[in-house]
mmCIF file of C-alpha atoms and ligand atoms in Angstrom:
data_model
loop_
_atom_site.group_PDB
_atom_site.id
_atom_site.type_symbol
_atom_site.label_atom_id
_atom_site.label_comp_id
_atom_site.label_asym_id
_atom_site.label_seq_id
_atom_site.Cartn_x
_atom_site.Cartn_y
_atom_site.Cartn_z
ATOM 1 C CA MET A 1 -46.433 87.053 10.561
ATOM 2 C CA ARG A 2 -43.402 87.590 12.821
ATOM 3 C CA LEU A 3 -40.260 86.772 10.828
ATOM 4 C CA LEU A 4 -36.693 86.231 11.913
ATOM 5 C CA VAL A 5 -34.352 87.016 9.010
ATOM 6 C CA THR A 6 -30.752 85.919 9.530
ATOM 7 C CA GLY A 7 -28.119 87.700 7.456
ATOM 8 C CA GLY A 8 -30.532 90.599 6.937
ATOM 9 C CA ALA A 9 -27.758 93.206 6.846
ATOM 10 C CA GLY A 10 -26.167 91.526 3.815
ATOM 11 C CA PHE A 11 -27.002 91.953 0.152
ATOM 12 C CA ILE A 12 -29.999 89.648 -0.387
ATOM 13 C CA GLY A 13 -31.105 89.818 3.258
ATOM 14 C CA ALA A 14 -31.379 93.623 3.245
ATOM 15 C CA ASN A 15 -33.320 93.565 -0.020
ATOM 16 C CA PHE A 16 -35.592 90.854 1.428
ATOM 17 C CA VAL A 17 -36.262 92.687 4.712
ATOM 18 C CA GLN A 18 -37.154 95.845 2.775
ATOM 19 C CA HIS A 19 -39.348 93.826 0.396
ATOM 20 C CA VAL A 20 -41.311 92.133 3.202
ATOM 21 C CA LEU A 21 -41.904 95.335 5.168
ATOM 22 C CA ALA A 22 -43.019 97.143 1.997
ATOM 23 C CA THR A 23 -45.370 94.425 0.724
ATOM 24 C CA HIS A 24 -46.809 92.923 3.959
ATOM 25 C CA PRO A 25 -48.033 95.752 6.209
ATOM 26 C CA GLU A 26 -49.095 93.264 8.893
ATOM 27 C CA ASP A 27 -45.674 91.559 9.193
ATOM 28 C CA GLU A 28 -42.922 92.235 11.736
ATOM 29 C CA VAL A 29 -39.261 91.472 11.088
ATOM 30 C CA VAL A 30 -36.374 90.800 13.426
ATOM 31 C CA THR A 31 -33.085 91.042 11.538
ATOM 32 C CA PHE A 32 -30.384 88.872 13.100
ATOM 33 C CA ASP A 33 -26.886 89.551 11.798
ATOM 34 C CA LEU A 34 -23.322 89.424 13.100
ATOM 35 C CA LEU A 35 -22.213 92.351 10.892
ATOM 36 C CA THR A 36 -19.178 90.576 9.492
ATOM 37 C CA TYR A 37 -17.196 92.332 6.743
ATOM 38 C CA ALA A 38 -20.212 91.657 4.461
ATOM 39 C CA GLY A 39 -22.880 92.989 6.813
ATOM 40 C CA ASN A 40 -23.680 96.676 6.745
ATOM 41 C CA LEU A 41 -26.360 98.556 8.671
ATOM 42 C CA ALA A 42 -26.389 101.150 5.892
ATOM 43 C CA ASN A 43 -28.132 98.459 3.784
ATOM 44 C CA LEU A 44 -31.079 98.608 6.206
ATOM 45 C CA GLU A 45 -31.180 102.376 6.493
ATOM 46 C CA PRO A 46 -34.662 102.670 4.859
ATOM 47 C CA VAL A 47 -36.224 100.415 7.556
ATOM 48 C CA MET A 48 -34.190 101.194 10.678
ATOM 49 C CA THR A 49 -36.854 103.563 12.027
ATOM 50 C CA ASP A 50 -39.788 101.336 11.053
ATOM 51 C CA PRO A 51 -41.538 100.251 14.303
ATOM 52 C CA ARG A 52 -42.198 96.820 12.725
ATOM 53 C CA HIS A 53 -38.457 96.176 12.412
ATOM 54 C CA ARG A 54 -35.891 95.286 15.058
ATOM 55 C CA PHE A 55 -32.163 94.622 14.622
ATOM 56 C CA VAL A 56 -30.153 92.157 16.728
ATOM 57 C CA ARG A 57 -26.401 91.813 16.329
ATOM 58 C CA ALA A 58 -25.340 88.240 17.092
ATOM 59 C CA ASP A 59 -23.810 85.049 15.685
ATOM 60 C CA VAL A 60 -25.977 82.231 14.268
ATOM 61 C CA ALA A 61 -23.536 79.729 15.768
ATOM 62 C CA ASP A 62 -24.130 81.161 19.268
ATOM 63 C CA ALA A 63 -26.850 78.879 20.696
ATOM 64 C CA ASP A 64 -27.770 81.204 23.588
ATOM 65 C CA ALA A 65 -28.173 84.262 21.340
ATOM 66 C CA VAL A 66 -30.256 82.257 18.873
ATOM 67 C CA LYS A 67 -32.458 80.783 21.625
ATOM 68 C CA ALA A 68 -33.194 84.290 22.891
ATOM 69 C CA VAL A 69 -34.532 85.533 19.545
ATOM 70 C CA VAL A 70 -36.547 82.557 18.269
ATOM 71 C CA GLU A 71 -39.222 82.709 21.007
ATOM 72 C CA GLY A 72 -42.532 83.838 19.510
ATOM 73 C CA VAL A 73 -41.267 83.798 15.939
ATOM 74 C CA ASP A 74 -43.599 82.373 13.246
ATOM 75 C CA ALA A 75 -40.929 81.687 10.645
ATOM 76 C CA ILE A 76 -37.166 81.880 10.101
ATOM 77 C CA VAL A 77 -35.688 82.905 6.762
ATOM 78 C CA HIS A 78 -32.062 81.808 6.976
ATOM 79 C CA LEU A 79 -29.728 83.830 4.773
ATOM 80 C CA ALA A 80 -26.753 84.347 7.103
ATOM 81 C CA ALA A 81 -23.688 82.793 5.538
ATOM 82 C CA GLU A 82 -20.165 83.275 4.433
ATOM 83 C CA SER A 83 -20.979 83.682 0.752
ATOM 84 C CA HIS A 84 -17.855 84.274 -1.327
ATOM 85 C CA VAL A 85 -16.222 81.383 -3.212
ATOM 86 C CA ASP A 86 -12.748 82.987 -3.400
ATOM 87 C CA ARG A 87 -12.630 83.541 0.366
ATOM 88 C CA SER A 88 -13.607 79.892 0.938
ATOM 89 C CA ILE A 89 -10.731 78.768 -1.266
ATOM 90 C CA ALA A 90 -8.289 80.825 0.850
ATOM 91 C CA ASP A 91 -9.682 79.520 4.185
ATOM 92 C CA ALA A 92 -12.764 77.357 4.689
ATOM 93 C CA THR A 93 -12.814 77.418 8.513
ATOM 94 C CA VAL A 94 -15.346 80.184 9.047
ATOM 95 C CA PHE A 95 -17.542 78.739 6.255
ATOM 96 C CA LEU A 96 -17.935 75.535 8.265
ATOM 97 C CA ARG A 97 -18.690 77.393 11.478
ATOM 98 C CA THR A 98 -21.264 79.804 10.058
ATOM 99 C CA ASN A 99 -22.802 77.864 7.190
ATOM 100 C CA VAL A 100 -22.853 74.367 8.710
ATOM 101 C CA VAL A 101 -22.758 74.707 12.522
ATOM 102 C CA GLY A 102 -24.794 77.936 12.423
ATOM 103 C CA THR A 103 -27.543 76.246 10.391
ATOM 104 C CA GLN A 104 -27.746 73.321 12.851
ATOM 105 C CA VAL A 105 -27.898 75.711 15.823
ATOM 106 C CA LEU A 106 -30.813 77.532 14.168
ATOM 107 C CA LEU A 107 -32.599 74.280 13.283
ATOM 108 C CA ASP A 108 -32.335 73.025 16.884
ATOM 109 C CA ALA A 109 -33.594 76.330 18.280
ATOM 110 C CA ALA A 110 -36.465 76.442 15.759
ATOM 111 C CA ARG A 111 -37.575 72.934 16.737
ATOM 112 C CA ARG A 112 -37.431 73.601 20.489
ATOM 113 C CA ALA A 113 -39.298 76.913 20.173
ATOM 114 C CA LYS A 114 -41.859 75.313 17.822
ATOM 115 C CA VAL A 115 -41.205 77.878 15.097
ATOM 116 C CA GLY A 116 -43.801 77.313 12.358
ATOM 117 C CA ARG A 117 -41.526 77.327 9.310
ATOM 118 C CA PHE A 118 -37.809 77.342 8.424
ATOM 119 C CA LEU A 119 -36.734 78.559 4.980
ATOM 120 C CA GLN A 120 -33.150 77.698 4.049
ATOM 121 C CA VAL A 121 -31.829 80.094 1.389
ATOM 122 C CA SER A 122 -29.431 78.016 -0.664
ATOM 123 C CA THR A 123 -27.679 78.229 -4.001
ATOM 124 C CA ASP A 124 -27.387 76.559 -7.399
ATOM 125 C CA GLU A 125 -23.683 76.035 -6.627
ATOM 126 C CA VAL A 126 -24.557 72.916 -4.591
ATOM 127 C CA TYR A 127 -25.313 71.169 -7.919
ATOM 128 C CA GLY A 128 -21.789 71.681 -9.291
ATOM 129 C CA SER A 129 -20.994 72.670 -12.867
ATOM 130 C CA LEU A 130 -22.777 72.092 -16.193
ATOM 131 C CA GLY A 131 -21.530 71.477 -19.732
ATOM 132 C CA PRO A 132 -22.722 73.682 -22.595
ATOM 133 C CA THR A 133 -26.340 72.413 -22.429
ATOM 134 C CA GLY A 134 -28.949 71.457 -19.841
ATOM 135 C CA ALA A 135 -30.064 73.026 -16.558
ATOM 136 C CA PHE A 136 -30.150 72.009 -12.894
ATOM 137 C CA ALA A 137 -33.481 70.615 -11.708
ATOM 138 C CA GLU A 138 -34.162 69.974 -8.017
ATOM 139 C CA GLU A 139 -33.328 66.244 -8.401
ATOM 140 C CA HIS A 140 -29.832 66.950 -9.765
ATOM 141 C CA PRO A 141 -27.163 65.300 -7.574
ATOM 142 C CA LEU A 142 -25.266 67.479 -5.119
ATOM 143 C CA GLN A 143 -21.770 67.914 -6.602
ATOM 144 C CA PRO A 144 -20.305 71.028 -4.933
ATOM 145 C CA ASN A 145 -16.866 72.063 -6.205
ATOM 146 C CA SER A 146 -15.758 74.837 -3.825
ATOM 147 C CA PRO A 147 -15.540 74.792 -0.024
ATOM 148 C CA TYR A 148 -18.306 77.433 -0.027
ATOM 149 C CA ALA A 149 -20.602 75.257 -2.143
ATOM 150 C CA ALA A 150 -19.765 72.181 -0.041
ATOM 151 C CA SER A 151 -20.679 74.051 3.153
ATOM 152 C CA LYS A 152 -24.026 75.135 1.641
ATOM 153 C CA ALA A 153 -24.715 71.548 0.489
ATOM 154 C CA ALA A 154 -23.962 70.302 4.011
ATOM 155 C CA ALA A 155 -26.388 72.871 5.447
ATOM 156 C CA ASP A 156 -29.094 71.801 2.971
ATOM 157 C CA LEU A 157 -28.694 68.183 4.083
ATOM 158 C CA LEU A 158 -29.021 69.195 7.747
ATOM 159 C CA VAL A 159 -32.250 71.034 6.880
ATOM 160 C CA ARG A 160 -33.553 67.933 5.124
ATOM 161 C CA ALA A 161 -32.594 65.797 8.133
ATOM 162 C CA ALA A 162 -34.388 68.150 10.566
ATOM 163 C CA HIS A 163 -37.539 67.811 8.472
ATOM 164 C CA ARG A 164 -37.349 64.024 8.157
ATOM 165 C CA THR A 165 -36.210 63.268 11.718
ATOM 166 C CA TYR A 166 -38.100 65.818 13.785
ATOM 167 C CA GLY A 167 -40.903 66.842 11.445
ATOM 168 C CA LEU A 168 -39.684 70.453 11.382
ATOM 169 C CA ASP A 169 -41.583 72.421 8.737
ATOM 170 C CA ALA A 170 -38.532 73.242 6.654
ATOM 171 C CA LEU A 171 -37.959 73.937 2.975
ATOM 172 C CA ILE A 172 -35.102 75.007 0.727
ATOM 173 C CA THR A 173 -34.657 77.425 -2.165
ATOM 174 C CA ARG A 174 -31.686 77.211 -4.554
ATOM 175 C CA CYS A 175 -31.100 80.354 -6.551
ATOM 176 C CA SER A 176 -28.720 81.382 -9.300
ATOM 177 C CA ASN A 177 -26.396 84.444 -9.288
ATOM 178 C CA ASN A 178 -28.038 87.590 -7.912
ATOM 179 C CA TYR A 179 -27.236 91.166 -8.840
ATOM 180 C CA GLY A 180 -28.659 94.512 -7.708
ATOM 181 C CA PRO A 181 -28.230 97.239 -5.044
ATOM 182 C CA TYR A 182 -26.208 96.644 -1.843
ATOM 183 C CA GLN A 183 -24.119 93.729 -3.187
ATOM 184 C CA PHE A 184 -20.690 93.566 -1.595
ATOM 185 C CA PRO A 185 -18.074 94.563 -4.195
ATOM 186 C CA GLU A 186 -16.219 91.248 -4.032
ATOM 187 C CA LYS A 187 -18.800 89.639 -6.355
ATOM 188 C CA LEU A 188 -18.403 89.965 -10.123
ATOM 189 C CA ILE A 189 -20.926 92.680 -11.007
ATOM 190 C CA PRO A 190 -20.402 95.202 -8.161
ATOM 191 C CA LEU A 191 -16.628 94.610 -8.273
ATOM 192 C CA PHE A 192 -16.460 95.324 -11.997
ATOM 193 C CA VAL A 193 -18.855 98.282 -11.871
ATOM 194 C CA THR A 194 -17.022 99.976 -8.985
ATOM 195 C CA ASN A 195 -13.569 99.244 -10.457
ATOM 196 C CA ALA A 196 -14.697 100.700 -13.779
ATOM 197 C CA LEU A 197 -16.069 103.794 -12.038
ATOM 198 C CA ALA A 198 -12.667 104.208 -10.347
ATOM 199 C CA ASP A 199 -10.778 103.541 -13.649
ATOM 200 C CA GLU A 200 -9.168 100.421 -12.169
ATOM 201 C CA PRO A 201 -8.644 97.133 -14.072
ATOM 202 C CA LEU A 202 -11.401 94.496 -14.178
ATOM 203 C CA PRO A 203 -9.800 91.129 -13.237
ATOM 204 C CA LEU A 204 -11.481 88.485 -15.409
ATOM 205 C CA TYR A 205 -10.662 84.907 -14.392
ATOM 206 C CA GLY A 206 -9.262 82.612 -17.110
ATOM 207 C CA ASP A 207 -10.800 82.972 -20.568
ATOM 208 C CA GLY A 208 -13.899 84.745 -19.178
ATOM 209 C CA CYS A 209 -16.183 82.321 -21.013
ATOM 210 C CA GLN A 210 -17.750 80.893 -17.844
ATOM 211 C CA VAL A 211 -21.529 81.273 -17.861
ATOM 212 C CA ARG A 212 -23.777 82.381 -15.003
ATOM 213 C CA ASP A 213 -27.576 82.696 -14.913
ATOM 214 C CA TRP A 214 -28.234 86.206 -13.554
ATOM 215 C CA ILE A 215 -31.319 87.135 -11.542
ATOM 216 C CA HIS A 216 -32.226 90.536 -10.184
ATOM 217 C CA VAL A 217 -32.265 90.405 -6.380
ATOM 218 C CA VAL A 218 -35.863 91.670 -6.213
ATOM 219 C CA ASP A 219 -37.012 88.698 -8.305
ATOM 220 C CA HIS A 220 -35.198 86.410 -5.839
ATOM 221 C CA CYS A 221 -36.890 88.196 -2.897
ATOM 222 C CA ARG A 222 -40.305 87.718 -4.529
ATOM 223 C CA ALA A 223 -39.524 84.006 -4.901
ATOM 224 C CA LEU A 224 -38.448 83.697 -1.249
ATOM 225 C CA ASP A 225 -41.681 85.380 -0.227
ATOM 226 C CA VAL A 226 -43.952 82.978 -2.139
ATOM 227 C CA VAL A 227 -41.994 79.896 -1.102
ATOM 228 C CA LEU A 228 -42.168 81.044 2.526
ATOM 229 C CA ARG A 229 -45.934 81.564 2.412
ATOM 230 C CA ARG A 230 -47.082 78.882 -0.025
ATOM 231 C CA GLY A 231 -44.309 76.320 -0.489
ATOM 232 C CA ARG A 232 -44.775 72.711 0.637
ATOM 233 C CA ALA A 233 -42.812 71.577 3.694
ATOM 234 C CA GLY A 234 -39.833 69.326 2.898
ATOM 235 C CA GLU A 235 -39.591 70.553 -0.697
ATOM 236 C CA ILE A 236 -36.770 72.178 -2.642
ATOM 237 C CA TYR A 237 -37.564 75.060 -5.011
ATOM 238 C CA ASN A 238 -35.136 76.248 -7.679
ATOM 239 C CA VAL A 239 -35.065 79.955 -8.516
ATOM 240 C CA GLY A 240 -33.373 81.400 -11.604
ATOM 241 C CA GLY A 241 -33.439 84.423 -13.848
ATOM 242 C CA GLY A 242 -33.276 82.682 -17.212
ATOM 243 C CA ASN A 243 -30.479 85.109 -18.166
ATOM 244 C CA GLU A 244 -27.356 83.186 -19.148
ATOM 245 C CA HIS A 245 -24.339 85.350 -19.942
ATOM 246 C CA ARG A 246 -20.593 84.803 -20.245
ATOM 247 C CA ASN A 247 -18.524 86.785 -17.729
ATOM 248 C CA ILE A 248 -16.606 88.496 -20.533
ATOM 249 C CA ASP A 249 -19.868 89.758 -22.046
ATOM 250 C CA VAL A 250 -21.053 91.079 -18.670
ATOM 251 C CA ALA A 251 -17.701 92.870 -18.257
ATOM 252 C CA ARG A 252 -17.874 94.408 -21.756
ATOM 253 C CA ARG A 253 -21.450 95.547 -21.152
ATOM 254 C CA ILE A 254 -20.446 97.276 -17.897
ATOM 255 C CA LEU A 255 -17.554 99.095 -19.589
ATOM 256 C CA ALA A 256 -19.709 100.132 -22.554
ATOM 257 C CA THR A 257 -22.537 101.390 -20.308
ATOM 258 C CA LEU A 258 -20.102 103.505 -18.308
ATOM 259 C CA GLY A 259 -18.255 104.740 -21.398
ATOM 260 C CA LYS A 260 -14.987 103.219 -20.156
ATOM 261 C CA PRO A 261 -12.297 101.720 -22.445
ATOM 262 C CA ALA A 262 -12.112 97.948 -23.122
ATOM 263 C CA THR A 263 -8.414 98.180 -22.137
ATOM 264 C CA LEU A 264 -9.543 98.101 -18.469
ATOM 265 C CA LEU A 265 -10.297 94.386 -18.929
ATOM 266 C CA ARG A 266 -7.500 92.093 -17.580
ATOM 267 C CA HIS A 267 -7.360 88.331 -18.041
ATOM 268 C CA VAL A 268 -5.886 87.061 -14.767
ATOM 269 C CA ALA A 269 -5.077 83.574 -13.421
ATOM 270 C CA ASP A 270 -8.214 81.469 -13.079
ATOM 271 C CA ARG A 271 -10.077 80.572 -9.865
ATOM 272 C CA PRO A 272 -9.105 77.003 -8.840
ATOM 273 C CA GLY A 273 -11.958 74.530 -9.419
ATOM 274 C CA HIS A 274 -13.853 77.230 -11.325
ATOM 275 C CA ASP A 275 -17.361 76.050 -12.290
ATOM 276 C CA ARG A 276 -17.861 76.495 -16.032
ATOM 277 C CA ARG A 277 -21.582 77.003 -16.298
ATOM 278 C CA TYR A 278 -24.687 77.282 -14.112
ATOM 279 C CA ALA A 279 -28.244 77.196 -15.447
ATOM 280 C CA ILE A 280 -31.398 76.735 -13.413
ATOM 281 C CA ASP A 281 -34.618 74.946 -14.282
ATOM 282 C CA ALA A 282 -37.135 76.840 -12.112
ATOM 283 C CA SER A 283 -40.232 75.311 -13.746
ATOM 284 C CA LYS A 284 -41.357 73.594 -10.514
ATOM 285 C CA THR A 285 -41.451 76.939 -8.674
ATOM 286 C CA THR A 286 -43.405 78.490 -11.553
ATOM 287 C CA ARG A 287 -45.818 75.547 -11.844
ATOM 288 C CA GLU A 288 -46.550 75.118 -8.127
ATOM 289 C CA LEU A 289 -46.335 78.681 -6.863
ATOM 290 C CA GLY A 290 -46.945 80.874 -9.917
ATOM 291 C CA TRP A 291 -43.619 82.670 -9.503
ATOM 292 C CA ALA A 292 -41.577 83.841 -12.502
ATOM 293 C CA PRO A 293 -38.746 86.357 -12.808
ATOM 294 C CA ARG A 294 -39.827 89.744 -14.166
ATOM 295 C CA GLU A 295 -36.712 91.853 -14.620
ATOM 296 C CA PRO A 296 -35.058 91.538 -18.059
ATOM 297 C CA PHE A 297 -31.260 91.497 -17.735
ATOM 298 C CA ALA A 298 -30.699 94.549 -19.964
ATOM 299 C CA ALA A 299 -32.955 96.763 -17.805
ATOM 300 C CA GLY A 300 -31.803 95.236 -14.505
ATOM 301 C CA ILE A 301 -28.091 95.630 -15.170
ATOM 302 C CA ALA A 302 -28.568 99.207 -16.439
ATOM 303 C CA ALA A 303 -30.481 100.127 -13.252
ATOM 304 C CA THR A 304 -27.858 98.382 -11.103
ATOM 305 C CA ILE A 305 -24.975 100.213 -12.775
ATOM 306 C CA ALA A 306 -26.891 103.467 -12.238
ATOM 307 C CA TRP A 307 -27.392 102.589 -8.545
ATOM 308 C CA TYR A 308 -23.635 102.117 -7.945
ATOM 309 C CA ARG A 309 -22.906 105.294 -9.870
ATOM 310 C CA ALA A 310 -25.364 107.190 -7.632
ATOM 311 C CA HIS A 311 -24.168 105.559 -4.378
ATOM 312 C CA ARG A 312 -20.443 106.200 -4.525
ATOM 313 C CA PRO A 313 -20.156 106.982 -0.765
ATOM 314 C CA TRP A 314 -21.714 103.552 0.008
ATOM 315 C CA TRP A 315 -19.141 101.568 -1.962
ATOM 316 C CA GLU A 316 -16.162 103.808 -1.240
ATOM 317 C CA ALA A 317 -16.746 103.225 2.499
ATOM 318 C CA VAL A 318 -17.076 99.464 1.922
ATOM 319 C CA LYS A 319 -13.919 99.297 -0.226
ATOM 320 C CA SER A 320 -11.657 100.867 2.404
ATOM 321 C CA GLY A 321 -9.778 99.309 5.330
ATOM 322 C CA ALA A 322 -9.754 95.490 5.448
ATOM 323 C CA TYR A 323 -11.123 95.364 1.902
ATOM 324 C CA ARG A 324 -7.822 96.717 0.567
ATOM 325 C CA ASP A 325 -5.941 93.799 2.205
ATOM 326 C CA TYR A 326 -8.435 91.309 0.791
ATOM 327 C CA TYR A 327 -8.075 92.864 -2.658
ATOM 328 C CA GLU A 328 -4.273 92.701 -2.575
ATOM 329 C CA ARG A 329 -4.319 89.059 -1.368
ATOM 330 C CA THR A 330 -6.796 87.991 -4.046
ATOM 331 C CA TYR A 331 -5.740 90.084 -7.038
ATOM 332 C CA GLY A 332 -2.360 91.737 -6.375
ATOM 333 C CA ALA A 333 -0.070 89.006 -7.733
ATOM 334 C CA ARG A 334 -2.540 88.042 -10.462
ATOM 335 C CA LEU A 335 -2.786 91.600 -11.803
ATOM 336 C CA ARG A 336 0.993 92.133 -11.648
ATOM 337 C CA ALA A 337 1.585 88.856 -13.550
ATOM 338 C CA ALA A 338 -0.947 89.870 -16.196
ATOM 339 C CA SER A 339 0.770 93.265 -16.645
ATOM 340 C CA ALA A 340 4.255 91.690 -16.771
ATOM 341 C CA GLU A 341 3.109 89.387 -19.574
ATOM 342 C CA GLY A 342 1.429 92.298 -21.370
ATOM 343 C CA ARG A 343 -1.869 90.393 -21.276
ATOM 344 C CA PRO A 344 -5.020 92.374 -22.106
HETATM 345 P P1 LIG B 401 -23.685 88.475 1.912
HETATM 346 O O1 LIG B 401 -22.294 87.967 2.121
HETATM 347 O O2 LIG B 401 -23.894 89.766 1.220
HETATM 348 O O3 LIG B 401 -24.421 88.606 3.330
HETATM 349 C C1 LIG B 401 -24.277 87.644 4.343
HETATM 350 C C2 LIG B 401 -24.779 88.259 5.648
HETATM 351 O O4 LIG B 401 -24.670 87.264 6.692
HETATM 352 C C3 LIG B 401 -23.952 89.466 6.124
HETATM 353 O O5 LIG B 401 -24.806 90.517 6.533
HETATM 354 C C4 LIG B 401 -23.164 88.932 7.300
HETATM 355 O O6 LIG B 401 -22.877 89.913 8.295
HETATM 356 C C5 LIG B 401 -24.101 87.858 7.839
HETATM 357 N N1 LIG B 401 -23.378 86.819 8.594
HETATM 358 C C6 LIG B 401 -22.253 86.159 8.224
HETATM 359 N N2 LIG B 401 -21.877 85.308 9.189
HETATM 360 C C7 LIG B 401 -22.809 85.410 10.184
HETATM 361 C C8 LIG B 401 -22.973 84.773 11.431
HETATM 362 N N3 LIG B 401 -22.085 83.856 11.876
HETATM 363 N N4 LIG B 401 -24.030 85.101 12.187
HETATM 364 C C9 LIG B 401 -24.926 86.043 11.770
HETATM 365 N N5 LIG B 401 -24.820 86.686 10.599
HETATM 366 C C10 LIG B 401 -23.770 86.378 9.814
HETATM 367 O O7 LIG B 401 -24.453 87.293 1.183
HETATM 368 P P2 LIG B 401 -25.653 87.332 0.128
HETATM 369 O O8 LIG B 401 -25.100 87.382 -1.225
HETATM 370 O O9 LIG B 401 -26.654 88.316 0.570
HETATM 371 O O10 LIG B 401 -26.250 85.864 0.330
HETATM 372 C C11 LIG B 401 -27.237 85.603 1.309
HETATM 373 C C12 LIG B 401 -27.588 84.125 1.271
HETATM 374 O O11 LIG B 401 -28.079 83.789 -0.012
HETATM 375 C C13 LIG B 401 -26.415 83.197 1.545
HETATM 376 O O12 LIG B 401 -26.872 82.137 2.343
HETATM 377 C C14 LIG B 401 -25.988 82.718 0.172
HETATM 378 O O13 LIG B 401 -25.416 81.434 0.243
HETATM 379 C C15 LIG B 401 -27.335 82.698 -0.541
HETATM 380 N N6 LIG B 401 -27.268 82.897 -2.004
HETATM 381 C C16 LIG B 401 -26.587 83.962 -2.540
HETATM 382 C C17 LIG B 401 -26.579 84.146 -3.926
HETATM 383 C C18 LIG B 401 -25.866 85.327 -4.567
HETATM 384 O O14 LIG B 401 -25.791 85.384 -5.785
HETATM 385 N N7 LIG B 401 -25.362 86.282 -3.818
HETATM 386 C C19 LIG B 401 -27.245 83.242 -4.745
HETATM 387 C C20 LIG B 401 -27.926 82.170 -4.170
HETATM 388 C C21 LIG B 401 -27.941 82.010 -2.801
HETATM 389 O O1 LIG B 402 -12.879 89.037 -9.896
HETATM 390 C C1 LIG B 402 -13.628 88.173 -10.398
HETATM 391 N N1 LIG B 402 -13.403 87.773 -11.672
HETATM 392 C C2 LIG B 402 -14.156 86.824 -12.291
HETATM 393 O O2 LIG B 402 -13.899 86.500 -13.460
HETATM 394 C C3 LIG B 402 -14.740 87.594 -9.676
HETATM 395 C C4 LIG B 402 -15.049 88.009 -8.263
HETATM 396 C C5 LIG B 402 -15.490 86.644 -10.318
HETATM 397 N N2 LIG B 402 -15.200 86.247 -11.578
HETATM 398 C C6 LIG B 402 -16.029 85.197 -12.205
HETATM 399 C C7 LIG B 402 -16.167 83.928 -11.396
HETATM 400 C C8 LIG B 402 -17.546 83.434 -11.774
HETATM 401 O O3 LIG B 402 -17.472 82.697 -12.982
HETATM 402 O O4 LIG B 402 -17.352 85.720 -12.299
HETATM 403 C C9 LIG B 402 -18.328 84.718 -12.027
HETATM 404 C C10 LIG B 402 -19.165 85.152 -10.839
HETATM 405 O O5 LIG B 402 -18.324 85.127 -9.707
HETATM 406 P P1 LIG B 402 -18.878 85.515 -8.252
HETATM 407 O O6 LIG B 402 -19.517 86.856 -8.322
HETATM 408 O O7 LIG B 402 -17.773 85.286 -7.269
HETATM 409 O O8 LIG B 402 -20.064 84.478 -8.059
HETATM 410 P P2 LIG B 402 -20.114 82.863 -8.104
HETATM 411 O O9 LIG B 402 -18.803 82.269 -7.813
HETATM 412 O O10 LIG B 402 -20.777 82.479 -9.397
HETATM 413 O O11 LIG B 402 -21.102 82.613 -6.853
HETATM 414 C C11 LIG B 402 -22.254 83.434 -6.671
HETATM 415 O O12 LIG B 402 -23.437 82.804 -7.029
HETATM 416 C C12 LIG B 402 -23.944 81.838 -6.185
HETATM 417 C C13 LIG B 402 -22.353 83.975 -5.234
HETATM 418 O O13 LIG B 402 -21.134 84.573 -4.858
HETATM 419 C C14 LIG B 402 -22.739 82.907 -4.287
HETATM 420 O O14 LIG B 402 -22.931 83.434 -2.963
HETATM 421 C C15 LIG B 402 -24.001 82.270 -4.740
HETATM 422 O O15 LIG B 402 -24.301 81.181 -3.926
#
């Protein structure tokens, strides 16, 4: 198969490209990525010299660039996106351009070039927030609460429309929170691990009792692979790790694993519109496609912490420059207010 992977220089995309090239010796991959702040060619270093892999730097919202790469492609796996909730709260503009317009540009190009399959990589956040019990199934209404989640929900609806209107062979996955190597240190786990390694405070939003369902990125990549090859066109497949944890417990586990003091934890002002709990019912994906997550959270988080500890040059490079401005904008005032009030 000849695959076009958008967003392949990002966290999940880079893991997916490496997974496909390692497990399907007959496949070829074109990685298509704009290399925004979140994209990093270092994430693809293990495959950059592989003759079955080619990298193209371009924008998914650029119709000419997209048209040029889709010719002769068997399938598109669409991961390119603006992916961070806090950035979408500060400014949603680029989320609409990349996540919504970019998806439509790709869908149009896929249809015209008669690409065999289009896999939209979506998120559980499109379903909104849960109370203390229950889990999202594929039929759950779309109730996105952040501009990021709303832009992903809009993209999912455009994918559905392309299938229904034009008969494009398209399908959607919705996954819970990923963790693992190469994750940009704006997301909870890599941010807290790298801050702890640098003896900096861990900014926990609100009471820290929000719950996320964590999945190791390799389990997500395995799910994308089976949905791509065996999923039914027009269907939605949920993907989850079955590992529900409160943020405060994840933070404490990171500090304990690294032998750092609990005093590094800081309760800071909450994220506006913060979703309380996500949980995924992935039984359809298991039943129809035989997929199930394999990595237990305790082993996966320990290996992930060890990866960041061993790859200090990777994250120190990523956390310099524009990252410092982002960090100050997002956390500066919150951390100073927490210190002024003597909050732990
Ligand atoms: P990421 O932010 O690490 O990577 C996104 C990649 O997309 C980057 O390499 C970036 O350069 C690229 N990109 C951004 N705008 C682009 C554009 N206009 N044109 C081309 N490339 C562009 O994100 P991630 O965490 O790897 O997420 C990948 C996908 O998976 C996203 O669609 C996200 O919504 C979805 N997802 C993520 C999670 C998670 O927990 N991280 C969970 C479920 C679904
Ligand atoms: O500094 C922080 N402090 C904090 O308490 C950060 C960055 C996060 N949090 C909390 C907010 C959430 O409850 O941790 C939890 C996880 O936050 P994020 O890592 O920002 O992830 P989330 O908002 O849950 O969204 C993620 O999962 C679904 C990804 O970022 C999305 O791309 C994906 O679609």
